[in-house]
CSV table of C-alpha atoms and ligand atoms in Angstrom, one decimal:
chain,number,residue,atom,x,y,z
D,24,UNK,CA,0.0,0.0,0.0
D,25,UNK,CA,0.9,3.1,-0.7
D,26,UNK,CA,0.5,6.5,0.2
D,27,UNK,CA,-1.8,8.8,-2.3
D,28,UNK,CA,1.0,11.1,-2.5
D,29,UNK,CA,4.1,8.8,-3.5
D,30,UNK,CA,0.8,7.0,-5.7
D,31,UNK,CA,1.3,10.3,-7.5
D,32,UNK,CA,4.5,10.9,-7.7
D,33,UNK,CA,4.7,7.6,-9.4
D,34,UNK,CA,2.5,8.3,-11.2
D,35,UNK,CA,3.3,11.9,-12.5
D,36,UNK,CA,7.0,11.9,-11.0
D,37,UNK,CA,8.1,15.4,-9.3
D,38,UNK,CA,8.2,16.3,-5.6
D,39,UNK,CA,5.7,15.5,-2.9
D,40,UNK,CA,5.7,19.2,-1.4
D,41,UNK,CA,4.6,20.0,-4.3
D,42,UNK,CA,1.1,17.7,-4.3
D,43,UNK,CA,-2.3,18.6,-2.3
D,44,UNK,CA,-4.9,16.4,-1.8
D,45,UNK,CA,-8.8,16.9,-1.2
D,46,UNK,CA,-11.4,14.7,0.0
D,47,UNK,CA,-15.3,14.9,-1.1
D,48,UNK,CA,-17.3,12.3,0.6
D,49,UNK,CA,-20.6,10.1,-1.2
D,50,UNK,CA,-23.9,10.7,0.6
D,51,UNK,CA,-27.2,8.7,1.7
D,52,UNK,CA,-30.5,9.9,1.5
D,53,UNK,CA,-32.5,9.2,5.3
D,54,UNK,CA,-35.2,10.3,4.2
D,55,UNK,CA,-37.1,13.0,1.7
D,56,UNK,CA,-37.2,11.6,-2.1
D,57,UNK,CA,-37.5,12.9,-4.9
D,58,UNK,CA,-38.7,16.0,-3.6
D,59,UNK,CA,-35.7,18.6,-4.0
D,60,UNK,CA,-36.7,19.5,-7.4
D,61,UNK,CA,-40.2,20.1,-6.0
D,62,UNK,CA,-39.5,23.0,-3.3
D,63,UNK,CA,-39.8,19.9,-0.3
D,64,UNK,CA,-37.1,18.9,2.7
D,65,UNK,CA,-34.8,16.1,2.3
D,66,UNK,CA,-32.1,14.9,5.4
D,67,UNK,CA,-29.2,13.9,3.8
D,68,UNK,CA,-25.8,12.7,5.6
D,69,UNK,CA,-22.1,12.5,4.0
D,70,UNK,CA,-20.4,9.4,5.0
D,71,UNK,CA,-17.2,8.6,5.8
D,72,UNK,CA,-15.9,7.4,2.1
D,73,UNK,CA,-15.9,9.5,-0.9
D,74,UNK,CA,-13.5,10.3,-3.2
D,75,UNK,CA,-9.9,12.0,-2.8
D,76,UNK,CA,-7.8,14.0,-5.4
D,77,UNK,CA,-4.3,14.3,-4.9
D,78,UNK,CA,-3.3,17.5,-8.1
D,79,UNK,CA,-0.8,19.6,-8.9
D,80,UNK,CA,-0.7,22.7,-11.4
D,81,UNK,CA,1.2,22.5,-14.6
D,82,UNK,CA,3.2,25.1,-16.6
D,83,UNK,CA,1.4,24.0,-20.0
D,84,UNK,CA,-2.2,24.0,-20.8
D,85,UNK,CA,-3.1,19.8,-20.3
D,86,UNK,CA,-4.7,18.2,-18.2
D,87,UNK,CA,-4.0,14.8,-17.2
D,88,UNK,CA,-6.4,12.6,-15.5
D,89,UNK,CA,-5.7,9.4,-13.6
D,90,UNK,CA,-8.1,7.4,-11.5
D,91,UNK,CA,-6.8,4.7,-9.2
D,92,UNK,CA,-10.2,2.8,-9.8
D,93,UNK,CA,-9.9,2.9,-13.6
D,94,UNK,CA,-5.9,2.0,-13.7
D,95,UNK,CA,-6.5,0.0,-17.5
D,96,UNK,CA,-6.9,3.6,-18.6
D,97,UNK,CA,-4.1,4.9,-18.2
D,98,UNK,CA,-3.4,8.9,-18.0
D,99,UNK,CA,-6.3,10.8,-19.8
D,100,UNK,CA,-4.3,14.1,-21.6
D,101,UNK,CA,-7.4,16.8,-22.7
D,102,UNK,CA,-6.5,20.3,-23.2
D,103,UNK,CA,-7.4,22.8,-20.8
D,104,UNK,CA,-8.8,24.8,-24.1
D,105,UNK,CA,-11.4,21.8,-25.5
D,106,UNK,CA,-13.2,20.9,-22.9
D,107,UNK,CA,-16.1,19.0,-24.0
D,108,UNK,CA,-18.8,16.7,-22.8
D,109,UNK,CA,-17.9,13.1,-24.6
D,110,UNK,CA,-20.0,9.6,-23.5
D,111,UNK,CA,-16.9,7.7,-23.6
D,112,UNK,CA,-14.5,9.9,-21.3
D,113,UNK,CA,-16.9,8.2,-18.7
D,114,UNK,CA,-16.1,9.8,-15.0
D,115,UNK,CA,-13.3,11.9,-16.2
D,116,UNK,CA,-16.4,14.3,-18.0
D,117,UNK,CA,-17.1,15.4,-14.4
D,118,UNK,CA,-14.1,17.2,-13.3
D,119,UNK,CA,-13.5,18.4,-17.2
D,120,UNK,CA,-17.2,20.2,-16.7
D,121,UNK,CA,-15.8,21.6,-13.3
D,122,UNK,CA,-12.6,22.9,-14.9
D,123,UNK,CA,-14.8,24.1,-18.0
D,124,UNK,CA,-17.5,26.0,-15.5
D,125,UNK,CA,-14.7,27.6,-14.0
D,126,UNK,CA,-12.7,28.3,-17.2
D,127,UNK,CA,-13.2,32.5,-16.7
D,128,UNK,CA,-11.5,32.2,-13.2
D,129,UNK,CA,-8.4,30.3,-13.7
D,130,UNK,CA,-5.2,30.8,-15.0
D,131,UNK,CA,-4.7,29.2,-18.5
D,132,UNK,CA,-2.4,26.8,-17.3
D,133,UNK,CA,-3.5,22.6,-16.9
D,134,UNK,CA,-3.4,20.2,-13.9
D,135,UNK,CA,-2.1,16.7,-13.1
D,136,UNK,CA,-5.1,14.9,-11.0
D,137,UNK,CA,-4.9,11.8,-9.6
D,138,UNK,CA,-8.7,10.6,-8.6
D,139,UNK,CA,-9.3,7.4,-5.7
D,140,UNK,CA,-12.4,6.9,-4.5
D,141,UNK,CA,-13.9,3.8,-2.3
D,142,UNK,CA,-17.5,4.7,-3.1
D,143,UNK,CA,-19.0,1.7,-5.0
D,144,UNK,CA,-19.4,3.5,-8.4
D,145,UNK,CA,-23.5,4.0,-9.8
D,146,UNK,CA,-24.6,2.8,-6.6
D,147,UNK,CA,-26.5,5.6,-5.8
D,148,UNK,CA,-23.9,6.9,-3.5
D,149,UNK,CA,-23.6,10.4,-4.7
D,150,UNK,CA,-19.9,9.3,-6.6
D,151,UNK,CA,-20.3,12.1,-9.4
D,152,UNK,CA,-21.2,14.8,-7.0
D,153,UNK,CA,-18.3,13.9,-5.1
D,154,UNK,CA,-16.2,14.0,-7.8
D,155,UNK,CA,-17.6,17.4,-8.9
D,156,UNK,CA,-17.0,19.1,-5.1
D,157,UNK,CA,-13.6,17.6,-4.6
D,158,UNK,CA,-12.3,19.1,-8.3
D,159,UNK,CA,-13.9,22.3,-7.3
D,160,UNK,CA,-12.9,22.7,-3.7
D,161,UNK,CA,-9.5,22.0,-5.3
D,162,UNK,CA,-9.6,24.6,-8.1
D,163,UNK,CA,-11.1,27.4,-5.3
D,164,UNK,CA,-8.4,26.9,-2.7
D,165,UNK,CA,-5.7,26.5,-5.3
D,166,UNK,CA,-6.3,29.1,-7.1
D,167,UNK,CA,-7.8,31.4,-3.9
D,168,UNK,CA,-11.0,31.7,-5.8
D,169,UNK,CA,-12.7,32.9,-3.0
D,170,UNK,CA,-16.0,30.9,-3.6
D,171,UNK,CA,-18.1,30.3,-1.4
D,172,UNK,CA,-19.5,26.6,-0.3
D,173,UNK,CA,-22.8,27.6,-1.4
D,174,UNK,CA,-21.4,28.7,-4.5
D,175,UNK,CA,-19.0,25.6,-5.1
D,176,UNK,CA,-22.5,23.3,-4.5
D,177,UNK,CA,-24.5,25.3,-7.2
D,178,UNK,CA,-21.6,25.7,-9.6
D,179,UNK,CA,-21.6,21.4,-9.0
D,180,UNK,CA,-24.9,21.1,-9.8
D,181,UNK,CA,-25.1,22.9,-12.8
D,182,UNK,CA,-21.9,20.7,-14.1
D,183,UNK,CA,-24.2,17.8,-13.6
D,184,UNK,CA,-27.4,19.3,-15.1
D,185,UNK,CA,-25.9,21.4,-18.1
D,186,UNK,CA,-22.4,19.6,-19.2
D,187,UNK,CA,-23.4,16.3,-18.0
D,188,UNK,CA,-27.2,16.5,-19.3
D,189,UNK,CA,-28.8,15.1,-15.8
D,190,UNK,CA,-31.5,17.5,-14.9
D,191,UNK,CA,-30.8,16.4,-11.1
D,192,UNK,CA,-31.9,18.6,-8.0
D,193,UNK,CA,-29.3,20.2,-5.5
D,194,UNK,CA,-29.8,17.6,-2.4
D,195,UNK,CA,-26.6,15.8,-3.6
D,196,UNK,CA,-24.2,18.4,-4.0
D,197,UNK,CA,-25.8,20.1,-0.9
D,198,UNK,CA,-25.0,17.0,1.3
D,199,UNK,CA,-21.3,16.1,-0.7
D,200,UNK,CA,-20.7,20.0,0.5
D,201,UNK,CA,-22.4,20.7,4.1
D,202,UNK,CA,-21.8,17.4,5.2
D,203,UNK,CA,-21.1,17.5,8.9
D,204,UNK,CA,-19.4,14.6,11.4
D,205,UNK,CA,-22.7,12.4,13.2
D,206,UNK,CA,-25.2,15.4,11.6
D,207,UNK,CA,-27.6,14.7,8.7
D,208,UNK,CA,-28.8,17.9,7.1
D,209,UNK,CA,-32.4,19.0,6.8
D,210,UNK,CA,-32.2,20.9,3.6
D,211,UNK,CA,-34.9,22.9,2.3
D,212,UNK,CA,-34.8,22.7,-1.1
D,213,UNK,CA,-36.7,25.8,-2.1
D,214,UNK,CA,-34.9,28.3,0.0
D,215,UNK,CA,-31.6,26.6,0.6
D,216,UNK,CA,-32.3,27.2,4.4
D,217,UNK,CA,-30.6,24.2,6.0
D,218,UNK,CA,-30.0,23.1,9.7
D,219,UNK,CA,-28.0,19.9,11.2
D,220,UNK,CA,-30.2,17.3,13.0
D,221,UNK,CA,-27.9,15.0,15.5
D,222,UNK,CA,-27.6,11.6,13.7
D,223,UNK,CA,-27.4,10.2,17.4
D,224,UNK,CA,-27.9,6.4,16.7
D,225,UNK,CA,-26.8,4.8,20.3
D,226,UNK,CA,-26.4,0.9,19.6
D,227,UNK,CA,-27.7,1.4,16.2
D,228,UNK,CA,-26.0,1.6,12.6
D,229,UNK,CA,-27.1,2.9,9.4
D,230,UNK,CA,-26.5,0.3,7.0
D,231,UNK,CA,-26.2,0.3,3.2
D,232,UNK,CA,-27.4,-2.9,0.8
D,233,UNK,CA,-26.6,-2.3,-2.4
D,234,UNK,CA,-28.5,-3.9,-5.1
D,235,UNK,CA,-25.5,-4.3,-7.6
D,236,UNK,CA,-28.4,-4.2,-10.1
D,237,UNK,CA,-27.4,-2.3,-13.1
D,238,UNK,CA,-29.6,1.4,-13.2
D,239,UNK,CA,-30.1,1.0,-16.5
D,240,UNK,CA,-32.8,4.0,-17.5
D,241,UNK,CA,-32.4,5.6,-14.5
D,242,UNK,CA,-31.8,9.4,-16.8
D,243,UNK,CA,-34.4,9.3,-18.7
D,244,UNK,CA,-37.1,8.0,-16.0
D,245,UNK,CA,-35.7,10.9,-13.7
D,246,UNK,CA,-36.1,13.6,-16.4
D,247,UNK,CA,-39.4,12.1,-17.1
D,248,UNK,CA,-40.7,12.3,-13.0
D,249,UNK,CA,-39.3,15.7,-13.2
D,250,UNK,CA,-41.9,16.5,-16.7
D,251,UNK,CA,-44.8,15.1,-14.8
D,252,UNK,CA,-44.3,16.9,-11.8
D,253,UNK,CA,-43.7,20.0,-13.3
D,254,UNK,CA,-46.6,19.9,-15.9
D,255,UNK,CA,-49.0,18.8,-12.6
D,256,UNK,CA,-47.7,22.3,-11.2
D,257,UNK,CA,-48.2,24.1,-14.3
D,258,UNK,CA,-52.2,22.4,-13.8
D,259,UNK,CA,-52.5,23.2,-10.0
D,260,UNK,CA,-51.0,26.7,-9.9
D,261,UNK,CA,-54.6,27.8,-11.5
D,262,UNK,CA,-56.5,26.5,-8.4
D,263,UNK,CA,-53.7,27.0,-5.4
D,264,UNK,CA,-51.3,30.1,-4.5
D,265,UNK,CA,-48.2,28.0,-5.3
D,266,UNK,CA,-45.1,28.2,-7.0
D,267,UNK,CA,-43.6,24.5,-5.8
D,268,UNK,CA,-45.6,21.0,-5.8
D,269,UNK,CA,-44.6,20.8,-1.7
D,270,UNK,CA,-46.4,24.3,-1.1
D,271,UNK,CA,-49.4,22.1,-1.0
D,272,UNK,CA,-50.7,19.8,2.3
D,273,UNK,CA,-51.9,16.9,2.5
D,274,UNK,CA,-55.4,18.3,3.2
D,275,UNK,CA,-54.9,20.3,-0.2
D,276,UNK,CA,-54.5,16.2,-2.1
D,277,UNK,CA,-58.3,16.1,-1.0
D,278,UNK,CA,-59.4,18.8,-3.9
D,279,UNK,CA,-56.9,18.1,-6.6
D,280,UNK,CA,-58.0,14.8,-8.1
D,281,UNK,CA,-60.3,16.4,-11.0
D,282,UNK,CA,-57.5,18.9,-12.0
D,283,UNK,CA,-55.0,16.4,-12.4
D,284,UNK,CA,-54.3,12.8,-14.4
D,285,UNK,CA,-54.6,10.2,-12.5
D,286,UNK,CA,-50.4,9.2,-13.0
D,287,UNK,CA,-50.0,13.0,-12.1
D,288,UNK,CA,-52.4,12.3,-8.9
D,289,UNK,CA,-49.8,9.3,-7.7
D,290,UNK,CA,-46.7,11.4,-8.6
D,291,UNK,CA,-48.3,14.7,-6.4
D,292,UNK,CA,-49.6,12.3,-4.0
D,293,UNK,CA,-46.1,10.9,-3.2
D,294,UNK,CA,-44.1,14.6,-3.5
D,295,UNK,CA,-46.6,16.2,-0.5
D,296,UNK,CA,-46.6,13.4,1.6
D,297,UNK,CA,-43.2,12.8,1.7
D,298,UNK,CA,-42.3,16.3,2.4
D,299,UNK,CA,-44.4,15.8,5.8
D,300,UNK,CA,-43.3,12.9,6.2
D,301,UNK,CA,-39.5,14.2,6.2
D,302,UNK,CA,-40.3,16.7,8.8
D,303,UNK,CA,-42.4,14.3,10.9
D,304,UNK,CA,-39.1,12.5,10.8
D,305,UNK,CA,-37.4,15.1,11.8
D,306,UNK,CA,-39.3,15.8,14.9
D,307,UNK,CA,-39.2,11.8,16.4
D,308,UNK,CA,-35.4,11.9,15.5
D,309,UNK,CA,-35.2,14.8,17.5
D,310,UNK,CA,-37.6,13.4,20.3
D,311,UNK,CA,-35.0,10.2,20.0
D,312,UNK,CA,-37.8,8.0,19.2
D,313,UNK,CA,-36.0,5.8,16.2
D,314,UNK,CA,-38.7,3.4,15.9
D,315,UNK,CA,-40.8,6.4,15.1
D,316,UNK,CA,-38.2,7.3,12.5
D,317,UNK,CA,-38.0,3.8,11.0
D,318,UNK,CA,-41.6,3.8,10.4
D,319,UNK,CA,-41.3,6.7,8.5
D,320,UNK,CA,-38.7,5.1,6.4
D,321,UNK,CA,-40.8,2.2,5.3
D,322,UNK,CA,-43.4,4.5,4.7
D,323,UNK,CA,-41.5,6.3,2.6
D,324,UNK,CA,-40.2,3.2,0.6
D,325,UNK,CA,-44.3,2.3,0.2
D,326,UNK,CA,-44.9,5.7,-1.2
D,327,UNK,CA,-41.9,5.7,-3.7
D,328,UNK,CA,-42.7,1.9,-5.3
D,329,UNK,CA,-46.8,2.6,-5.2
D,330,UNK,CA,-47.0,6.5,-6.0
D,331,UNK,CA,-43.5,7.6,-7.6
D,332,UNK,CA,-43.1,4.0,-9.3
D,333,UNK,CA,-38.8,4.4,-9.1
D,334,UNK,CA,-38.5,1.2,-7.0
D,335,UNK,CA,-37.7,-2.3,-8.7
D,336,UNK,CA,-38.1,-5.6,-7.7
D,337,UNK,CA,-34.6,-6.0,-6.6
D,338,UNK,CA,-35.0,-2.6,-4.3
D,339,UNK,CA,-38.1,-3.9,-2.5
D,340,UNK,CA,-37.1,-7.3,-2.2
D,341,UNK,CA,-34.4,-6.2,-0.2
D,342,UNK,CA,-36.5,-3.7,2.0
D,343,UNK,CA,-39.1,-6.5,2.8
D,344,UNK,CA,-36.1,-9.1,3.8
D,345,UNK,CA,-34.8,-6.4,5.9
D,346,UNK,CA,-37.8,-5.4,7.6
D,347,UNK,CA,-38.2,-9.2,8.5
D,348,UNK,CA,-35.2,-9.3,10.5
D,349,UNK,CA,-34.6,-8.9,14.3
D,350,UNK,CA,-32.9,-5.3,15.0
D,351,UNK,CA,-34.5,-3.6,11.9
D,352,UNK,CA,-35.9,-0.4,12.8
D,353,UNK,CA,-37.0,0.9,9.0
D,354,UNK,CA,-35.9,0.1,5.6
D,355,UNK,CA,-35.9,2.3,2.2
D,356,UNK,CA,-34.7,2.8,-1.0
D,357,UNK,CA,-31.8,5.2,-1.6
D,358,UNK,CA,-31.6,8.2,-4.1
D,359,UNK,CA,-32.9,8.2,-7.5
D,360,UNK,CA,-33.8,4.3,-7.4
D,361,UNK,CA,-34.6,1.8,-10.3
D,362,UNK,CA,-31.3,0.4,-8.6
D,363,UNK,CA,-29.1,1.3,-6.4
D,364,UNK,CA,-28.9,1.2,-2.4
D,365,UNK,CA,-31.6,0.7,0.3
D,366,UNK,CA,-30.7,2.3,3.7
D,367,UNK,CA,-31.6,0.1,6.8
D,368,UNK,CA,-31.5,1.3,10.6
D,369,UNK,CA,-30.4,-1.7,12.4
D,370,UNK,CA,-29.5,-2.3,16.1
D,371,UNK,CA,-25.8,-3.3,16.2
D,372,UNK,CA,-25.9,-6.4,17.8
D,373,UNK,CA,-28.6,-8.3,15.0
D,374,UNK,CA,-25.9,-6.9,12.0
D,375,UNK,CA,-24.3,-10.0,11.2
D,376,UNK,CA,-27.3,-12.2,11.1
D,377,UNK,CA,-29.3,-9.3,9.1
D,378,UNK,CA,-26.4,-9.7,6.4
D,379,UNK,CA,-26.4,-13.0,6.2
D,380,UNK,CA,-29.9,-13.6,6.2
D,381,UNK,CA,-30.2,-10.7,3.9
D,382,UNK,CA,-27.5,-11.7,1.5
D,383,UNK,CA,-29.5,-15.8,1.5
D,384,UNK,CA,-32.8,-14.1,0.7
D,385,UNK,CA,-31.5,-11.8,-1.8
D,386,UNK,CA,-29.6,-14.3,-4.2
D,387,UNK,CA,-32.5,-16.6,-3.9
D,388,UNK,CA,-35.4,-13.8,-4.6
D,389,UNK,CA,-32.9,-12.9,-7.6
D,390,UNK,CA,-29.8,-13.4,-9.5
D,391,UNK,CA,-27.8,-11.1,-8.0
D,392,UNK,CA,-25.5,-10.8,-4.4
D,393,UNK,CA,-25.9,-7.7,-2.5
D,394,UNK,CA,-23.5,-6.2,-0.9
D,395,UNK,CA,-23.4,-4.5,2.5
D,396,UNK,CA,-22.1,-1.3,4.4
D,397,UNK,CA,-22.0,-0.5,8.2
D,398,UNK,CA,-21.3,3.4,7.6
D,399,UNK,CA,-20.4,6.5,9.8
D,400,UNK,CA,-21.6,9.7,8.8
D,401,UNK,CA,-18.4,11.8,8.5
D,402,UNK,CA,-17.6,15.5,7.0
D,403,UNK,CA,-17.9,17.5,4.1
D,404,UNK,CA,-15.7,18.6,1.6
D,405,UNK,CA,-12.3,19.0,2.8
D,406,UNK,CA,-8.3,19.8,2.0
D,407,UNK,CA,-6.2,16.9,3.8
D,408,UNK,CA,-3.6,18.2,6.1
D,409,UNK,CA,-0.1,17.5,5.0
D,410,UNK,CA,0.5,14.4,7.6
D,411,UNK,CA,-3.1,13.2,6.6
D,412,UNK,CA,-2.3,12.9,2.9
D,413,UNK,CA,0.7,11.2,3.6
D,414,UNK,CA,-0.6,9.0,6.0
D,415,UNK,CA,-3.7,8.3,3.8
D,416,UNK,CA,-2.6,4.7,2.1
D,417,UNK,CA,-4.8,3.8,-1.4
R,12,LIG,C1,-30.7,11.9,-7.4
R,12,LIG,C2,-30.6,13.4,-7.7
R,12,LIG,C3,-31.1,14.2,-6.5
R,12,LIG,C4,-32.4,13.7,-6.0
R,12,LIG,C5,-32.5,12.2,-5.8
R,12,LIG,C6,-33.9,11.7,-5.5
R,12,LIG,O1,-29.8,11.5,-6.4
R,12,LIG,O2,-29.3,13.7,-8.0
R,12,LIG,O3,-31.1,15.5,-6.8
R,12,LIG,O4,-33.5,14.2,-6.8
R,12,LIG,O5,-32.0,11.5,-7.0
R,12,LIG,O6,-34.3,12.1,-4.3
């Protein structure tokens, strides 16, 4: 093993005073789906793994990208000047966007970037985002940019939704960003208002089962929740004072059926009650009451497979094993879905026999394995000390 720095320097050769290295961590979603591109509250957390970028400037104008996860690759030379959205540049199109949003603020000059991250990759985990934040937080210290976090998370997301072409809402750059050690975030997606809620578990874990399942259409089915929620807006704004789908209550769902499809009723029906639901959450998180919290979780799985229709048979086959083990408190799908991760609250001493009865069920129910991670919620987006990036081994 090796440190990420000396990983560089063989890398890119040159001096290791010379190399600084990042960190952006993935994210999971507790709770509040599919709601941030609807004005509604979503509590996301950073975890502990994420992606680091160890980079140096250059006195030319390439850059070269290398990614320890992708070593068959090779160094990826693109000039600082052509920076250009292209399918098969796969992950490296995500820091080119960040270097290409910020093209009016930097010197003309390239980079050497050497990418590692241990987040499984599509997995719902937020590994794009992170890869946007680190490159960013990197360019705006570097360069003493002067950006604010705020600004570094919007700048992010419009990488994702204008060079990348996925018309995603700001919940995953906001979390990648804001993260905060044992906090989730309660975001409010409308104003950006945001406070930290306590992620105080006690003998309880947060535990990640992912699907492995390929998320085949996930772009186009998210664009296409996005249409219908915006066209049911377009509908409802005639009869209600609104400007976002989650201005409305759950009292207001009682009125709307005649103004609205009845696929647009589902989707509307899922987008309100899951904003209430999030800050219901909130409140028994707050009160310690878990169990309360759980139930809001499975609630919130129901409402996303029934209403929103983004679940699979893969996703809810492992919700409703893990709801039938000892030491589950709730169970949900993760993030955009049609794939992905669930994320399970499960009391620490029943984790080994949820995995392996889990894992048994799983494989049977399909013809995949899942696989499984105990997490810590950890920080933001952050510049490694010099002893940490030395001491950090890839
Ligand atoms: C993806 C998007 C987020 C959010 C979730 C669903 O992760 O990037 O903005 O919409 O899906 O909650």
């Amino acid at each position: 093993m090796n440190s990420i720095v000396s990983a560089f320097i063989n890398e890119f050769s040159g001096k290791e005073e010379d190399v600084r290295v990042f960190f952006a961590p993935g994210r999971v979603n507790l709770i509040g789906e599919h709601i941030d591109y609807n004005g509604g509250h979503v509590l996301p957390c950073a975890l502990e793994i994420g992606t680091y970028l160890a980079i140096r400037e250059r006195s030319d104008s390439n850059i070269f990208f290398y990614s320890e996860n992708f070593p068959e690759a090779g160094q990826i030379k693109i000039d600082r000047h052509h920076l250009v959205k292209d399918k098969k540049d796969g992950w490296t199109n995500y820091p080119k966007g960040i270097v290409h949003e910020c093209r009016d603020l930097l010197p003309a000059t390239g980079y050497d970037m050497y990418f590692y991250g241990d987040i499984p990759n599509g997995a719902g985990l937020s590994s794009s985002a992170s890869i946007e934040l680190v490159t960013v937080h990197a360019l705006n210290t570097l360069h003493h940019l002067g950006l604010s976090k705020l600004e570094l998370v919007k700048l992010s997301q419009r990488v994702e939704n204008q060079f990348v072409g996925v018309n995603c809402g700001i919940m995953d750059q906001f979390a990648v960003g804001f993260g905060s050690l044992d906090q989730a975030v309660l975001l409010n997606s409308e104003t950006l208002d945001f406070k930290y809620v306590p992620l105080d578990l006690g003998t309880y874990s947060i535990v990640i089962v992912n699907t492995n399942k390929k998320r085949g259409l996930a772009d186009s089915a998210y664009n296409e929740r996005r249409e219908t929620c915006e066209a049911a807006l377009e509908k409802l704004k005639k009869a209600f004072p609104i400007t976002e789908l989650c201005h409305l209550s759950s009292e207001d769902l009682k009125q709307v059926g005649s103004l609205l499809t009845d696929k647009e009723m589902k989707r509307v029906r899922h987008v309100v009650t899951e904003n209430e639901r999030t800050l219901d959450a909130v409140k028994r998180l707050e009160e310690n009451d878990l169990i309360s919290f759980g139930e809001r979780m499975n609630q919130s799985h129901q409402s996303l497979r029934d209403d929103y229709e983004v679940s699979c048979h893969e996703l809810d086959v492992l919700v409703e094993a893990a709801n039938r083990q000892k030491g589950t408190v709730g169970a949900r799908m993760t993030g955009a879905g049609f794939g992905g991760c669930t994320v399970t609250i499960v009391e620490d001493q029943h984790i080994e026999a949820f995995k392996t009865n889990v894992a048994k069920e799983y494989s049977r129910l399909t013809s995949l394995e899942a696989d499984f991670y105990t997490v810590k919620v950890g920080g933001g987006t952050r510049e490694l000390t010099k002893p940490e990036a030395l001491a950090f081994k890839i």
